[in-house]
XYZ file of C-alpha atoms in Angstrom:
322
model
C -5.615 115.070 -53.268
C -4.949 111.560 -51.988
C -6.889 110.951 -48.794
C -7.095 107.908 -46.510
C -7.113 104.332 -47.843
C -9.300 101.550 -46.459
C -6.474 100.486 -44.152
C -6.018 104.004 -42.781
C -9.770 104.457 -42.366
C -9.828 101.193 -40.417
C -7.122 102.537 -38.093
C -9.158 105.725 -37.549
C -12.442 103.914 -36.949
C -10.805 101.609 -34.407
C -9.762 104.666 -32.405
C -13.153 106.419 -32.410
C -15.513 103.451 -31.992
C -15.261 103.606 -28.226
C -16.406 107.252 -28.289
C -19.404 106.789 -30.590
C -20.614 103.428 -29.237
C -24.121 103.681 -27.716
C -24.432 107.377 -28.628
C -27.682 108.676 -30.087
C -27.773 110.890 -33.172
C -29.531 114.153 -32.373
C -29.395 116.200 -35.566
C -28.331 115.701 -39.155
C -26.794 118.697 -40.908
C -25.577 119.012 -44.488
C -23.787 121.668 -46.503
C -24.076 119.874 -49.842
C -24.028 116.342 -51.294
C -20.504 115.704 -49.994
C -20.542 117.159 -46.475
C -22.563 116.031 -43.454
C -22.404 116.461 -39.683
C -24.226 114.356 -37.103
C -24.481 115.749 -33.584
C -24.491 113.221 -30.736
C -26.562 113.304 -27.559
C -24.560 114.213 -24.421
C -21.307 114.554 -26.363
C -19.031 117.514 -27.055
C -18.127 115.930 -30.392
C -20.040 115.606 -33.632
C -19.383 113.140 -36.432
C -18.172 114.857 -39.582
C -18.588 112.914 -42.806
C -17.055 113.989 -46.106
C -17.808 111.615 -48.975
C -14.338 112.054 -50.479
C -12.398 111.793 -47.222
C -14.158 109.699 -44.594
C -15.576 110.052 -41.101
C -14.028 111.656 -38.019
C -14.939 113.375 -34.742
C -14.784 117.132 -34.234
C -16.043 119.926 -32.017
C -16.581 121.982 -35.184
C -19.337 120.883 -37.499
C -21.735 121.970 -40.246
C -24.866 123.663 -38.884
C -26.817 124.011 -42.123
C -30.087 122.075 -42.408
C -30.242 122.018 -46.193
C -33.493 120.581 -47.529
C -34.010 117.895 -50.181
C -36.038 114.704 -50.512
C -32.939 112.666 -49.688
C -32.040 114.743 -46.630
C -35.581 114.481 -45.284
C -35.398 110.691 -45.649
C -31.892 110.664 -44.120
C -33.048 112.657 -41.094
C -36.108 110.471 -40.594
C -33.841 107.431 -40.619
C -30.929 108.718 -38.510
C -32.241 111.175 -35.934
C -32.884 109.333 -32.690
C -30.978 106.227 -33.814
C -28.402 104.633 -31.517
C -24.921 103.976 -32.895
C -23.454 100.559 -32.224
C -20.165 100.810 -34.107
C -18.536 101.785 -37.388
C -16.657 99.421 -39.656
C -14.577 99.378 -42.856
C -15.115 96.406 -45.198
C -11.720 94.893 -45.959
C -10.183 96.439 -49.072
C -13.031 98.945 -49.612
C -13.129 102.729 -49.172
C -16.517 102.378 -47.523
C -17.585 103.347 -44.001
C -20.498 101.370 -42.542
C -22.125 102.636 -39.349
C -24.267 100.035 -37.585
C -27.343 101.634 -36.002
C -30.364 100.546 -33.998
C -32.423 101.357 -37.116
C -30.137 99.602 -39.622
C -26.966 100.882 -41.288
C -25.566 104.078 -42.764
C -23.167 103.290 -45.619
C -20.821 105.922 -47.052
C -19.155 104.948 -50.339
C -16.043 107.115 -50.653
C -15.058 106.204 -54.211
C -16.140 107.280 -57.705
C -18.995 109.782 -57.609
C -19.550 108.870 -53.900
C -22.823 107.783 -52.323
C -24.616 107.742 -48.985
C -27.058 104.902 -48.381
C -29.390 103.888 -45.556
C -30.447 100.268 -45.109
C -32.828 98.703 -42.610
C -31.770 95.841 -40.339
C -32.437 93.311 -43.106
C -29.988 95.100 -45.409
C -32.707 96.490 -47.688
C -32.035 99.984 -49.004
C -34.374 102.610 -47.564
C -32.882 105.666 -49.296
C -29.774 106.675 -51.239
C -28.189 109.936 -52.263
C -27.803 108.512 -55.773
C -29.781 105.619 -57.207
C -27.444 103.698 -59.507
C -27.370 100.413 -61.366
C -24.202 98.426 -62.013
C -23.528 95.080 -63.621
C -23.361 93.281 -60.278
C -25.561 95.395 -57.967
C -28.318 97.991 -57.731
C -28.424 101.008 -55.438
C -32.140 101.638 -55.251
C -34.824 101.744 -52.556
C -36.207 98.245 -52.005
C -33.058 96.462 -53.247
C -30.767 94.531 -50.881
C -27.479 96.386 -50.549
C -24.268 94.619 -51.527
C -20.675 95.842 -51.549
C -18.977 96.356 -54.921
C -16.701 93.637 -56.202
C -13.111 94.108 -55.043
C -10.505 94.948 -57.646
C -7.475 93.192 -56.261
C -6.741 91.604 -52.899
C -6.689 93.672 -49.671
C -3.211 94.769 -48.629
C -4.132 93.937 -45.024
C -4.244 90.242 -45.963
C -0.570 90.376 -47.084
C -1.313 88.410 -50.267
C 1.561 86.957 -52.290
C 1.558 88.461 -55.808
C 2.281 85.908 -58.579
C 4.881 88.174 -60.275
C 4.079 86.434 -63.554
C 3.466 89.407 -65.847
C 5.867 91.133 -68.210
C 4.868 94.581 -66.956
C 6.588 97.013 -64.538
C 6.383 95.801 -60.961
C 4.352 98.851 -59.861
C 1.741 98.129 -62.521
C 1.650 94.439 -61.538
C 1.149 95.297 -57.844
C -1.515 97.859 -58.802
C -3.484 95.165 -60.650
C -3.083 92.566 -57.921
C -3.520 94.618 -54.724
C -6.515 96.649 -53.555
C -4.164 99.399 -52.401
C -3.672 103.091 -53.235
C -0.902 104.284 -55.530
C 0.941 105.920 -52.612
C 1.412 102.496 -50.962
C 2.338 100.742 -54.216
C 5.056 103.338 -54.796
C 6.251 103.100 -51.202
C 6.505 99.307 -51.379
C 9.008 99.375 -54.249
C 10.946 102.315 -52.771
C 11.424 100.569 -49.426
C 12.202 97.256 -51.124
C 14.955 98.977 -53.123
C 13.518 97.925 -56.486
C 13.221 100.030 -59.632
C 9.523 100.785 -60.303
C 10.149 99.925 -63.971
C 11.628 96.489 -63.337
C 9.586 93.765 -65.029
C 7.559 91.810 -62.458
C 8.355 88.392 -63.922
C 12.105 89.154 -63.718
C 12.174 89.805 -59.963
C 14.549 87.617 -57.982
C 13.351 85.529 -55.056
C 15.091 87.951 -52.701
C 13.278 90.944 -54.259
C 9.928 89.180 -53.963
C 10.578 88.468 -50.298
C 11.537 92.093 -49.701
C 8.237 93.222 -51.223
C 6.271 90.914 -48.907
C 8.258 92.162 -45.894
C 7.534 95.802 -46.799
C 3.827 95.053 -47.256
C 3.759 93.755 -43.665
C 5.611 96.883 -42.478
C 3.070 99.209 -44.087
C 0.078 97.334 -42.660
C 1.574 97.360 -39.160
C 2.531 101.040 -39.395
C -0.969 101.992 -40.530
C -2.720 100.229 -37.684
C -0.334 101.502 -34.987
C 0.482 104.987 -36.329
C 0.386 107.974 -34.011
C 0.929 110.526 -36.800
C -0.934 111.654 -39.902
C 1.427 113.084 -42.534
C 0.553 115.634 -45.212
C 2.890 115.919 -48.202
C 3.393 118.774 -50.638
C 1.406 117.079 -53.414
C -1.709 116.875 -51.207
C -1.196 113.254 -50.122
C -2.322 112.295 -46.597
C -0.852 109.141 -45.074
C -0.554 107.323 -41.752
C 2.672 105.835 -43.115
C 5.834 107.914 -43.526
C 6.294 107.936 -47.310
C 10.044 107.912 -47.940
C 9.513 108.389 -51.675
C 7.793 111.778 -51.176
C 10.420 113.556 -49.099
C 9.629 115.460 -45.923
C 5.975 116.028 -44.987
C 4.803 119.645 -44.917
C 2.620 119.024 -41.857
C 2.328 116.327 -39.209
C -0.849 115.823 -37.150
C -1.153 113.737 -34.002
C -3.305 110.720 -34.743
C -6.161 110.424 -34.012
C -6.374 113.537 -31.800
C -5.707 116.042 -34.610
C -7.515 114.391 -37.514
C -10.112 117.153 -37.215
C -7.357 119.755 -37.719
C -6.350 117.988 -40.908
C -9.814 117.594 -42.413
C -12.271 120.085 -40.846
C -11.266 122.734 -43.377
C -12.702 120.553 -46.160
C -16.084 120.659 -44.436
C -16.358 124.394 -44.934
C -14.148 125.374 -47.894
C -15.688 124.975 -51.306
C -12.792 123.489 -53.289
C -14.779 121.044 -55.371
C -16.072 122.329 -58.692
C -18.638 120.222 -60.413
C -18.302 118.944 -63.949
C -20.458 121.725 -65.416
C -18.279 124.403 -63.853
C -15.108 122.758 -65.179
C -16.590 122.549 -68.671
C -17.679 126.180 -68.495
C -14.211 127.308 -67.402
C -12.624 125.310 -70.227
C -15.037 126.800 -72.777
C -14.307 130.323 -71.504
C -10.589 129.634 -71.850
C -11.004 128.488 -75.466
C -13.136 131.541 -76.306
C -10.530 133.841 -74.752
C -7.749 132.238 -76.784
C -9.805 132.384 -79.990
C -10.523 136.095 -79.490
C -6.827 136.790 -78.851
C -5.804 134.888 -81.983
C -8.372 136.803 -84.025
C -6.958 140.103 -82.759
C -3.422 138.981 -83.595
C -4.494 138.012 -87.126
C -6.176 141.392 -87.650
C -3.089 143.253 -86.399
C -0.795 141.286 -88.727
C -3.109 141.829 -91.705
C -2.898 145.567 -91.000
C 0.896 145.333 -90.797
C 0.928 146.201 -87.062
C 3.503 143.662 -85.808
C 4.084 145.609 -82.580
C 0.388 145.357 -81.663
C 0.411 141.588 -82.386
C 3.444 141.158 -80.112
C 1.684 143.071 -77.319
C -1.373 140.795 -77.535
C 0.803 137.669 -77.300
C 2.742 139.019 -74.309
C -0.433 140.108 -72.487
C -2.059 136.684 -72.874
C -0.758 135.506 -69.509
C 1.392 132.775 -71.030
C -1.427 130.999 -72.857
C -0.221 132.027 -76.330
C 3.502 132.334 -75.686
C 6.194 130.017 -76.978
C 5.482 129.074 -80.585
C 3.794 132.373 -81.440
C 6.619 134.510 -80.068
C 9.062 132.670 -82.295
C 7.423 134.054 -85.449
C 8.067 137.677 -84.533
């Protein structure tokens, strides 16, 4: 899944700020560490927050009041607070909601985090307390944004094109932009993604800059949200991905695009993935043991049956020996 970039989140927040401004948060609901809903006083809409996707308005929301130390602290901080506005720091997949009590900060990258700070910027509580080289996420520490990797696409920076690497890799290093936009830039500019950056002509460099401006403008003025077959969501029509499989009106139908992620359990944690992988290895080992026993007993037909019934996991090389 490739969800919304900082630029697309900015476009969404611009559209909903007028609706949430001066609203009071009534209740805080949560399904798990990723999914939260905040009901608003005297409003038909609630704020849905998914820590992999972002923040949007919907009439459908989570109604579970899951309990944990963090959620109790989150409710104490948020319930009854007045919303001033939401904001996206330039180049960051972070949503900051300015409140009468301080700020709610949703970090939508890496392992994701949800942080509350008072009006001085001091952290009151955090879903995950973490320590990095340049900052600490811990109660009592002053919150700071992570260091940007690359320059924001919205600033239309001029890449140096001085590296002997493919142009897509060079742009990926230099720009704080998602892969979908890097790929779209070279497609629209009519440049091979494997062309060496330092070998670009002046005309090709100018075309890249022009396309960067196009993408920024399209993001901020888009009236459609596109979903592509590989799970990519984009406010920009991605010519390199073919036809979208669904198109949502933006911002009116953002909830139709993302509400399903608030209620479907598609994310499996690391332990579950490891367990599934271990089960797969055990299954294969047992099948191989059975094949070996059948061959040792001279029962080639039985060995062939085991290979063919393995669901494809043991086919190919093993079939060639029979």
